[in-house]
mmCIF file of C-alpha atoms in Angstrom:
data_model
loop_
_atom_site.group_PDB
_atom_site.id
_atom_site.type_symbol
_atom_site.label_atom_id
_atom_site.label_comp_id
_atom_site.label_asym_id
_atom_site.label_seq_id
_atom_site.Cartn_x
_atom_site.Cartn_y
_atom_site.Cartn_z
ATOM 1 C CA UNK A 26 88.066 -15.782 46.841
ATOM 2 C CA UNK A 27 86.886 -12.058 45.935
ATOM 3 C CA UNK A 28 83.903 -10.592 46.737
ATOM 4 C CA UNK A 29 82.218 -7.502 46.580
ATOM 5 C CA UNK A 30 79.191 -4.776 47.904
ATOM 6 C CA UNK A 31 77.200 -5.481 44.944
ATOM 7 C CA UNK A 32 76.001 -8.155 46.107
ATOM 8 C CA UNK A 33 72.810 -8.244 48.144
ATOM 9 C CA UNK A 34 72.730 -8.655 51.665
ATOM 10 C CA UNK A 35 74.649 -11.646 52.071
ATOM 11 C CA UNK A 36 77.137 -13.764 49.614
ATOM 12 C CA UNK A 37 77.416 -17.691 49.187
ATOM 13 C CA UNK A 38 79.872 -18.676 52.050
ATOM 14 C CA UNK A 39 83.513 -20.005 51.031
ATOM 15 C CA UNK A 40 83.757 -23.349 52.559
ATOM 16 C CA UNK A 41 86.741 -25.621 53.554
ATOM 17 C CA UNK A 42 87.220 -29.454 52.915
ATOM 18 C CA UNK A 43 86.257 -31.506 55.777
ATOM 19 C CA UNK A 44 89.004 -31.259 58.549
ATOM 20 C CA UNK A 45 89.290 -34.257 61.395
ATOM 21 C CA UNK A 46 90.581 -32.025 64.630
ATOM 22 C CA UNK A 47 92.907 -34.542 66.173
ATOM 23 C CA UNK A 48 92.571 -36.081 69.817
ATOM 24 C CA UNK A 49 95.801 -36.060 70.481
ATOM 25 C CA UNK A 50 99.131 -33.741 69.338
ATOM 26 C CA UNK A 51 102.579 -35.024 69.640
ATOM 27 C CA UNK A 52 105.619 -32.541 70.255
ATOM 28 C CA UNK A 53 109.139 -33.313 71.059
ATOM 29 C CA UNK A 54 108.195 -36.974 71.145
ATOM 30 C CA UNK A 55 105.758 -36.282 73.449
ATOM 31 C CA UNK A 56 102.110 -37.242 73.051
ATOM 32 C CA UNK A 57 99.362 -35.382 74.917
ATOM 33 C CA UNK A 58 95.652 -34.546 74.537
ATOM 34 C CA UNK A 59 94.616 -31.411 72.339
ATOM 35 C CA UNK A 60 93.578 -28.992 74.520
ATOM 36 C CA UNK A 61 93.595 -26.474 72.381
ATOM 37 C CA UNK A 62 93.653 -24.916 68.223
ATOM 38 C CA UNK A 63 95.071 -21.941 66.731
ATOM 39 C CA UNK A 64 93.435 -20.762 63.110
ATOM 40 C CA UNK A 65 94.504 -17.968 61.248
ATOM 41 C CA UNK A 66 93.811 -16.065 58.229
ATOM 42 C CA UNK A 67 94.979 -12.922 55.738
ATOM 43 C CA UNK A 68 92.380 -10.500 54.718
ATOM 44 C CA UNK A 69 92.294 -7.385 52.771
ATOM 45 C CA UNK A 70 89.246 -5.905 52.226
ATOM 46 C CA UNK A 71 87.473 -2.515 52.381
ATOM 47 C CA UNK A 72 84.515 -1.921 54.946
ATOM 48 C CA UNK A 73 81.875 -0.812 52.041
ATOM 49 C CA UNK A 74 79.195 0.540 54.645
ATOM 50 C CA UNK A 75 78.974 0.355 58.322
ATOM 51 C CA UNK A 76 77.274 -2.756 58.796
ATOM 52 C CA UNK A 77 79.416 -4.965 56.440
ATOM 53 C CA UNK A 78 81.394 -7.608 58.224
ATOM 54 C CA UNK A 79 83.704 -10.376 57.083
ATOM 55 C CA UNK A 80 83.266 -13.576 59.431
ATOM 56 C CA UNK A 81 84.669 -16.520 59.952
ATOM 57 C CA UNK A 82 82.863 -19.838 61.490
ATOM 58 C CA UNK A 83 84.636 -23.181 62.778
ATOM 59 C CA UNK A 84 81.240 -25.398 62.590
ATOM 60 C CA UNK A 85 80.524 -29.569 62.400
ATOM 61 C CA UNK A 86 80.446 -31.188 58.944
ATOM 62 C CA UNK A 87 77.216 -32.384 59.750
ATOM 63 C CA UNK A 88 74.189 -33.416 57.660
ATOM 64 C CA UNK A 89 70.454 -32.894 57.985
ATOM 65 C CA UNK A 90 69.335 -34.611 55.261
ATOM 66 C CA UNK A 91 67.409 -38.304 55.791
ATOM 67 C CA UNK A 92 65.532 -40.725 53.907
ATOM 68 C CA UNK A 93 61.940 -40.494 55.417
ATOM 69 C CA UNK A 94 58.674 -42.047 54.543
ATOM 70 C CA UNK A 95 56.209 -39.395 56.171
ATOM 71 C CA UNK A 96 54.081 -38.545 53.418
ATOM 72 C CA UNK A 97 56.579 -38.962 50.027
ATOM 73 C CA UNK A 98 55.788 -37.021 47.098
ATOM 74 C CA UNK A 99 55.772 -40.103 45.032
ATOM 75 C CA UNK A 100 56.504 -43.659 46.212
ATOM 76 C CA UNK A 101 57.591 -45.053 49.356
ATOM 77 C CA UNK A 102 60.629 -42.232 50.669
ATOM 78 C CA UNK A 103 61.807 -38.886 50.062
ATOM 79 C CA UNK A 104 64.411 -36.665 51.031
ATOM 80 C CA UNK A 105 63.620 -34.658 53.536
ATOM 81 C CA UNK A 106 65.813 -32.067 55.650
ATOM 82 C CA UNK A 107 64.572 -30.067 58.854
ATOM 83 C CA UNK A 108 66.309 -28.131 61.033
ATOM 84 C CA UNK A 109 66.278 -28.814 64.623
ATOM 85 C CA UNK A 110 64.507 -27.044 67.019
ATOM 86 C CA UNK A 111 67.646 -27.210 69.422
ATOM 87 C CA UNK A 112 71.667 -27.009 68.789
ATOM 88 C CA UNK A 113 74.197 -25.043 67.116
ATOM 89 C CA UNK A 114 71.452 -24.396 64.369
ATOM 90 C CA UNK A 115 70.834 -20.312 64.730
ATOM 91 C CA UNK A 116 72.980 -19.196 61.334
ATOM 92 C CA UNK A 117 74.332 -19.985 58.670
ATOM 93 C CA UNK A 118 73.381 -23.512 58.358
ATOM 94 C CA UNK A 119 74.537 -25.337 55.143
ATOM 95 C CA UNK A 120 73.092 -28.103 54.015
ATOM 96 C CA UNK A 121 73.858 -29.786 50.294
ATOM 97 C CA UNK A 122 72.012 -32.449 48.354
ATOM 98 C CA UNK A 123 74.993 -33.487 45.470
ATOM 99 C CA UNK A 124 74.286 -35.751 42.683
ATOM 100 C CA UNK A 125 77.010 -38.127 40.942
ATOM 101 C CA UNK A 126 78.338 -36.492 37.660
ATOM 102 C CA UNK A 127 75.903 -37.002 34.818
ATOM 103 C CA UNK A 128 76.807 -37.306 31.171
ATOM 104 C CA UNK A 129 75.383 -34.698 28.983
ATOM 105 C CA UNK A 130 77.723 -34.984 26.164
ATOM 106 C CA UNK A 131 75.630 -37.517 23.825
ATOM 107 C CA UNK A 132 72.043 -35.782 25.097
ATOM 108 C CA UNK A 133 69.795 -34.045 22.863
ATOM 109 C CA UNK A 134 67.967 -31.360 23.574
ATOM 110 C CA UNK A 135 65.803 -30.187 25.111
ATOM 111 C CA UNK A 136 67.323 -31.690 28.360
ATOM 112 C CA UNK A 137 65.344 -31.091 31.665
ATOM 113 C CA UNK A 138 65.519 -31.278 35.269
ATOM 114 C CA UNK A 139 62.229 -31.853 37.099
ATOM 115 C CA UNK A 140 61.952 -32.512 40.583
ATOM 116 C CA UNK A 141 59.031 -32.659 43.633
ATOM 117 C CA UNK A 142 59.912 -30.509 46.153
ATOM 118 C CA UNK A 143 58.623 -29.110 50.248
ATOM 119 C CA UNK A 144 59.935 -26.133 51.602
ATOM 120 C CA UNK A 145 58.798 -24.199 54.315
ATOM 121 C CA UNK A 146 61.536 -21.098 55.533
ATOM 122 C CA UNK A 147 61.839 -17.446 56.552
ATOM 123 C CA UNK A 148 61.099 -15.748 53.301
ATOM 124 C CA UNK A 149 63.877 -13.648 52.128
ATOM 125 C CA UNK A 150 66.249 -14.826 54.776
ATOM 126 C CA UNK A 151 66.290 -18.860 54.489
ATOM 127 C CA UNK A 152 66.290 -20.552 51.358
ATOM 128 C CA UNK A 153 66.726 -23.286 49.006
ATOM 129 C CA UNK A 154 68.484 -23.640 45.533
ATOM 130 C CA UNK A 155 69.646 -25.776 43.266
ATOM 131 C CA UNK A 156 73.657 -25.430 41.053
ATOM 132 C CA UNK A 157 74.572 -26.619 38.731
ATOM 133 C CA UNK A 158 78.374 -27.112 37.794
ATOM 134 C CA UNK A 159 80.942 -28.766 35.061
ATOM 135 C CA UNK A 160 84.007 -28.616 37.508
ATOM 136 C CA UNK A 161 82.947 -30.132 40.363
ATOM 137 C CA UNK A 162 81.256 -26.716 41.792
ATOM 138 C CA UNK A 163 84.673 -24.989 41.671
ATOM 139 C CA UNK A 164 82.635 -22.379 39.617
ATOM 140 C CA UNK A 165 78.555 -23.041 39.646
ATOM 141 C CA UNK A 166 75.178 -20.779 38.153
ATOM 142 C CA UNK A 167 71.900 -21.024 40.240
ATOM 143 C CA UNK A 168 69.149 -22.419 38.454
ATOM 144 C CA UNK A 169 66.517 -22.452 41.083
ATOM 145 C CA UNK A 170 65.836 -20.585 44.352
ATOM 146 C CA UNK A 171 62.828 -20.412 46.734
ATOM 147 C CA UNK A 172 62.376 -18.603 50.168
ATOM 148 C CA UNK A 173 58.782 -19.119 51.926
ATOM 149 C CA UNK A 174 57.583 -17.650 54.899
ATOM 150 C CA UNK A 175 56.017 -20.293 57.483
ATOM 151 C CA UNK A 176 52.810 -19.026 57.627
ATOM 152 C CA UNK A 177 52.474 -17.365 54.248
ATOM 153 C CA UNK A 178 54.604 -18.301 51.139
ATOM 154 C CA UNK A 179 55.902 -21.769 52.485
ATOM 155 C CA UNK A 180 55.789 -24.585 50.028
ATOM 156 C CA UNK A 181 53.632 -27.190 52.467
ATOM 157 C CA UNK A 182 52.183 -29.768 49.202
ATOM 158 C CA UNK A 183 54.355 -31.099 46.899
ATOM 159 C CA UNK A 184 55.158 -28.768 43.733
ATOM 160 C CA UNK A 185 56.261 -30.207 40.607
ATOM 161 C CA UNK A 186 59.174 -27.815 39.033
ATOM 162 C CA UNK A 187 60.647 -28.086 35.410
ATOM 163 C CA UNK A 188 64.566 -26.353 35.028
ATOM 164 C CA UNK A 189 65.816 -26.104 31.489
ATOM 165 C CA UNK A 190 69.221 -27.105 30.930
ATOM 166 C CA UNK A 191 69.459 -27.354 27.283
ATOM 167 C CA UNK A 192 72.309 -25.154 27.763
ATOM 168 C CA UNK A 193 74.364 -27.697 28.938
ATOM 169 C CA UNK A 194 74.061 -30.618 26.201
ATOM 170 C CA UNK A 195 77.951 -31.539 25.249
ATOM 171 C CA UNK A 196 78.896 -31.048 28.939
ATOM 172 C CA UNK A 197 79.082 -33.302 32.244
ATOM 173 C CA UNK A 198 77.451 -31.586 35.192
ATOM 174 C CA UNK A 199 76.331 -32.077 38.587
ATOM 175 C CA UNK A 200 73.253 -30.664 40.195
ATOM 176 C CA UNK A 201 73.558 -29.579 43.849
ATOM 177 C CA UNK A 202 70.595 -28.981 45.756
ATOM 178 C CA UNK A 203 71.159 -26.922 49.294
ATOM 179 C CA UNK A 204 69.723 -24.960 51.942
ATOM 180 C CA UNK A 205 70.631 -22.334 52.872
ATOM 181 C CA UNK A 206 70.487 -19.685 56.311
ATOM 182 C CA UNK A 207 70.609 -16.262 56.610
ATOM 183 C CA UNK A 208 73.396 -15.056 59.569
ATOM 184 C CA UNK A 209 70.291 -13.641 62.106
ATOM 185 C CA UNK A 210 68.233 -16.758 63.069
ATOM 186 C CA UNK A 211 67.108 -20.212 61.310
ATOM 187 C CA UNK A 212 63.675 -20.856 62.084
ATOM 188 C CA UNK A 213 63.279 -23.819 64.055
ATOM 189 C CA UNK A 214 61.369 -26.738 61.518
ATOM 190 C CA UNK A 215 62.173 -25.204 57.819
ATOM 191 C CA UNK A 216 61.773 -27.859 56.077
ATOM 192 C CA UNK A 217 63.221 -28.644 52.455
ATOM 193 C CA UNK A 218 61.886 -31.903 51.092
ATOM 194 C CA UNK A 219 62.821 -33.789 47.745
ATOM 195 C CA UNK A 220 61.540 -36.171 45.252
ATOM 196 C CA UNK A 221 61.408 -38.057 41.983
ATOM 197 C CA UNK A 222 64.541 -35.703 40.892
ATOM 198 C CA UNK A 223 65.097 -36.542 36.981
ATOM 199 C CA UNK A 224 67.281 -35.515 34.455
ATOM 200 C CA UNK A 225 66.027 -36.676 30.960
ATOM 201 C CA UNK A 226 66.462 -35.642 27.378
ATOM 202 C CA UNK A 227 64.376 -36.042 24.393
ATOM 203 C CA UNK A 228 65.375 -40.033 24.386
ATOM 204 C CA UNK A 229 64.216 -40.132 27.873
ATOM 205 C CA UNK A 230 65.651 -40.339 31.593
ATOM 206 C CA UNK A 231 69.406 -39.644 32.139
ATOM 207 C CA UNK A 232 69.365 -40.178 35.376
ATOM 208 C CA UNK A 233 66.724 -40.246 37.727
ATOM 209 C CA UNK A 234 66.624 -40.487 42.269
ATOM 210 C CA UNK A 235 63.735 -41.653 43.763
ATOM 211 C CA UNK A 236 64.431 -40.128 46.930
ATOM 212 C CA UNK A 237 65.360 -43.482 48.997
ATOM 213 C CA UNK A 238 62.915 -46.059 47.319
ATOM 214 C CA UNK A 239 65.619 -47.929 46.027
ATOM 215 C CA UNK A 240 69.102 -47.066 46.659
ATOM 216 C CA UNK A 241 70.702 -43.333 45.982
ATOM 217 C CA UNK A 242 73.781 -42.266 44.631
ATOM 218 C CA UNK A 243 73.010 -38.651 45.561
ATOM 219 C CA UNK A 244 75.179 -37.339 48.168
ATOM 220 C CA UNK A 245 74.061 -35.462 51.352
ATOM 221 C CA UNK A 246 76.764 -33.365 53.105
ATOM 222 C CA UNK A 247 76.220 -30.120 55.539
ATOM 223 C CA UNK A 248 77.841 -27.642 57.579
ATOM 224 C CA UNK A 249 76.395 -25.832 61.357
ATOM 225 C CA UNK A 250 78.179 -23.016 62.224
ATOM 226 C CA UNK A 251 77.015 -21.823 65.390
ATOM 227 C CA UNK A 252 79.007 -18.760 66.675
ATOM 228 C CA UNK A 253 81.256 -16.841 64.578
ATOM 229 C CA UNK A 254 85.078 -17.000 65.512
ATOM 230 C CA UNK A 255 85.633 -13.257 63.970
ATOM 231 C CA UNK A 256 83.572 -10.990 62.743
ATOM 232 C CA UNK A 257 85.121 -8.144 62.030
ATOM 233 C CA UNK A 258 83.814 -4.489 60.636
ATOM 234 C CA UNK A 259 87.320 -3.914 58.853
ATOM 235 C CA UNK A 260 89.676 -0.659 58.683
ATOM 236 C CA UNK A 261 87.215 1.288 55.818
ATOM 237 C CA UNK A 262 87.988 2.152 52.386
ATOM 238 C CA UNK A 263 91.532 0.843 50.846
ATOM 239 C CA UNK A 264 92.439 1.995 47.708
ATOM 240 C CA UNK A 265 95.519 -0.339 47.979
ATOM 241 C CA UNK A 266 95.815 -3.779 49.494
ATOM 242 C CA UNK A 267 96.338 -3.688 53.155
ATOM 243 C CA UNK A 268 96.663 -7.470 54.181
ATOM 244 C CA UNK A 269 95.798 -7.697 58.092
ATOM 245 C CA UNK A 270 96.377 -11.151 59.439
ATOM 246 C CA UNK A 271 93.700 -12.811 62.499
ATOM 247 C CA UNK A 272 94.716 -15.125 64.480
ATOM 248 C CA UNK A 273 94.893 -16.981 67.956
ATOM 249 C CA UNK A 274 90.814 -18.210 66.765
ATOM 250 C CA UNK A 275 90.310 -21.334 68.799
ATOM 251 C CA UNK A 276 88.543 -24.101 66.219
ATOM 252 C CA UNK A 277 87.046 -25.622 69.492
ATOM 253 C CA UNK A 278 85.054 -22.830 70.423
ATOM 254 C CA UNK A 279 82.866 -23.276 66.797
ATOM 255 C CA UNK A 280 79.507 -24.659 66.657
ATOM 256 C CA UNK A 281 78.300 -22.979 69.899
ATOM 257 C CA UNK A 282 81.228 -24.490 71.902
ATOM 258 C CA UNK A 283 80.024 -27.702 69.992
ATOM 259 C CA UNK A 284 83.205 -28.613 68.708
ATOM 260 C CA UNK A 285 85.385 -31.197 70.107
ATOM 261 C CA UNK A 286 88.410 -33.460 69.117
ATOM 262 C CA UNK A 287 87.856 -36.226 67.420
ATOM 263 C CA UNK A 288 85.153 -34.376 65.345
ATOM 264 C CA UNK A 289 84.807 -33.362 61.206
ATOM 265 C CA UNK A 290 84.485 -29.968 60.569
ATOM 266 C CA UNK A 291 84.549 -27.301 58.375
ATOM 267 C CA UNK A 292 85.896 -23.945 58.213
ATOM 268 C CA UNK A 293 83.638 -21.587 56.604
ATOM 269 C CA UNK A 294 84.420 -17.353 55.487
ATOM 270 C CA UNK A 295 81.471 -15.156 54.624
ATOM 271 C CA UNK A 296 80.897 -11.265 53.419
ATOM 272 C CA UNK A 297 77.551 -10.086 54.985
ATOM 273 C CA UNK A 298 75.865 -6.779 55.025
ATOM 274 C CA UNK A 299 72.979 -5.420 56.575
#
């Protein structure tokens, strides 16, 4: 993972597989209940202005997303994410809407995504977008993004988009729709909402969700940071690497003190700057 100032403000957070922190540790044959978690990490970077931090969150693999038949674009259901009003919900919040792979490599173009879509969110700050990726989202490009304020710019009727992806004809993708919040404060009640999502070529519909009318093979997954476990302002400018290693960061103070054993979570790094 390398980042760097160019990028504005903030930078798409780094994200670990889901990790199950365990109820119980055995040592010497002995077992006894985990009381406690010690994460570490290497870093070399230099601080590019005085307000750039690198952070790291311990937060709950947790989900948003629902099936929800309060006024569907089309149909019976859509998808329909909101953020709570209460919780470990004030940064940072990931949330990701994942379809199964879909076959591009006997399409003919023009190929198109369209989609219905809700979104109400800080503007500038909280957004949504939508990825697209041929490797599993090991490397992805951003075909959509929206931020709305609540009051003025929010999405609150259902708008029809259209995304080219002629581009990708002789590929297998997957489209990845997420929403994302900035490291201030998540308004309480954005809302991103989802329907009729198609893929279809010039032979017709490739594949095609109807957000929960029938079942879905899309996949919802999510992350909620909370608190950050470091967030550090780093040593200033390096013009050779300097590798500083963090640790003694206790996984079980994540999430707002949310975290417990027993529970999925994620680990998540981040570059921001104000």
């Amino acid at each position: 993972w390398h980042e760097t100032g160019e990028t504005f403000l903030q930078t798409d957070m780094v994200l670990s597989p889901v990790i199950n922190v365990p109820t119980e540790v055995t040592v010497g044959g002995i077992t006894s209940p985990l009381k406690a978690t010690n994460l570490s990490v290497y870093l070399d970077w230099d601080n590019v202005g005085a307000n750039s931090q690198f952070r790291v969150y311990a937060g709950l693999a947790d989900t948003l997303w629902d099936v929800d038949g309060t006024d569907p674009g089309v149909g019976d259901s859509s998808w329909v994410l909101q953020v709570p009003t209460s919780g470990p919900y004030v940064e940072f919040i990931r949330q990701f809407l994942t379809t199964p792979v879909i076959d591009l490599t006997g399409a003919t173009a023009p190929v198109n995504l369209s989609f219905l879509f809700k979104s109400v969110s800080e503007p500038e700050f909280d957004y949504n977008k939508v990825d697209i990726s041929t490797d599993n989202f090991v490397s992805y490009h951003t075909v959509f993004s929206h931020s709305g304020g609540l009051t003025t710019g929010g999405v609150n009727t259902w708008t029809d988009t259209t995304i080219d992806l002629s581009a990708y004809v002789g590929e297998t993708v997957q489209l990845r729709f997420s929403q994302n919040g900035d490291f201030g404060f998540v308004e309480p009640d954005n809302i991103f909402a989802l329907d009729s999502i198609d893929v279809s070529d010039a032979g017709g519909s490739i594949f095609f969700d109807d957000g929960g009318d029938t079942p879905s093979s899309m996949v919802p997954s999510g992350f909620v940071p909370g608190n950050e476990l470091l967030a550090t302002l780093g040593p200033g400018p390096q013009p050779t690497p300097n590798w500083l290693s963090v640790s003694n960061m206790d996984v079980l103070f994540g999430s707002d003190d949310n975290v417990e054993p027993g529970d999925d979570i994620r680990i998540g790094v981040v570059f921001v700057s104000d």
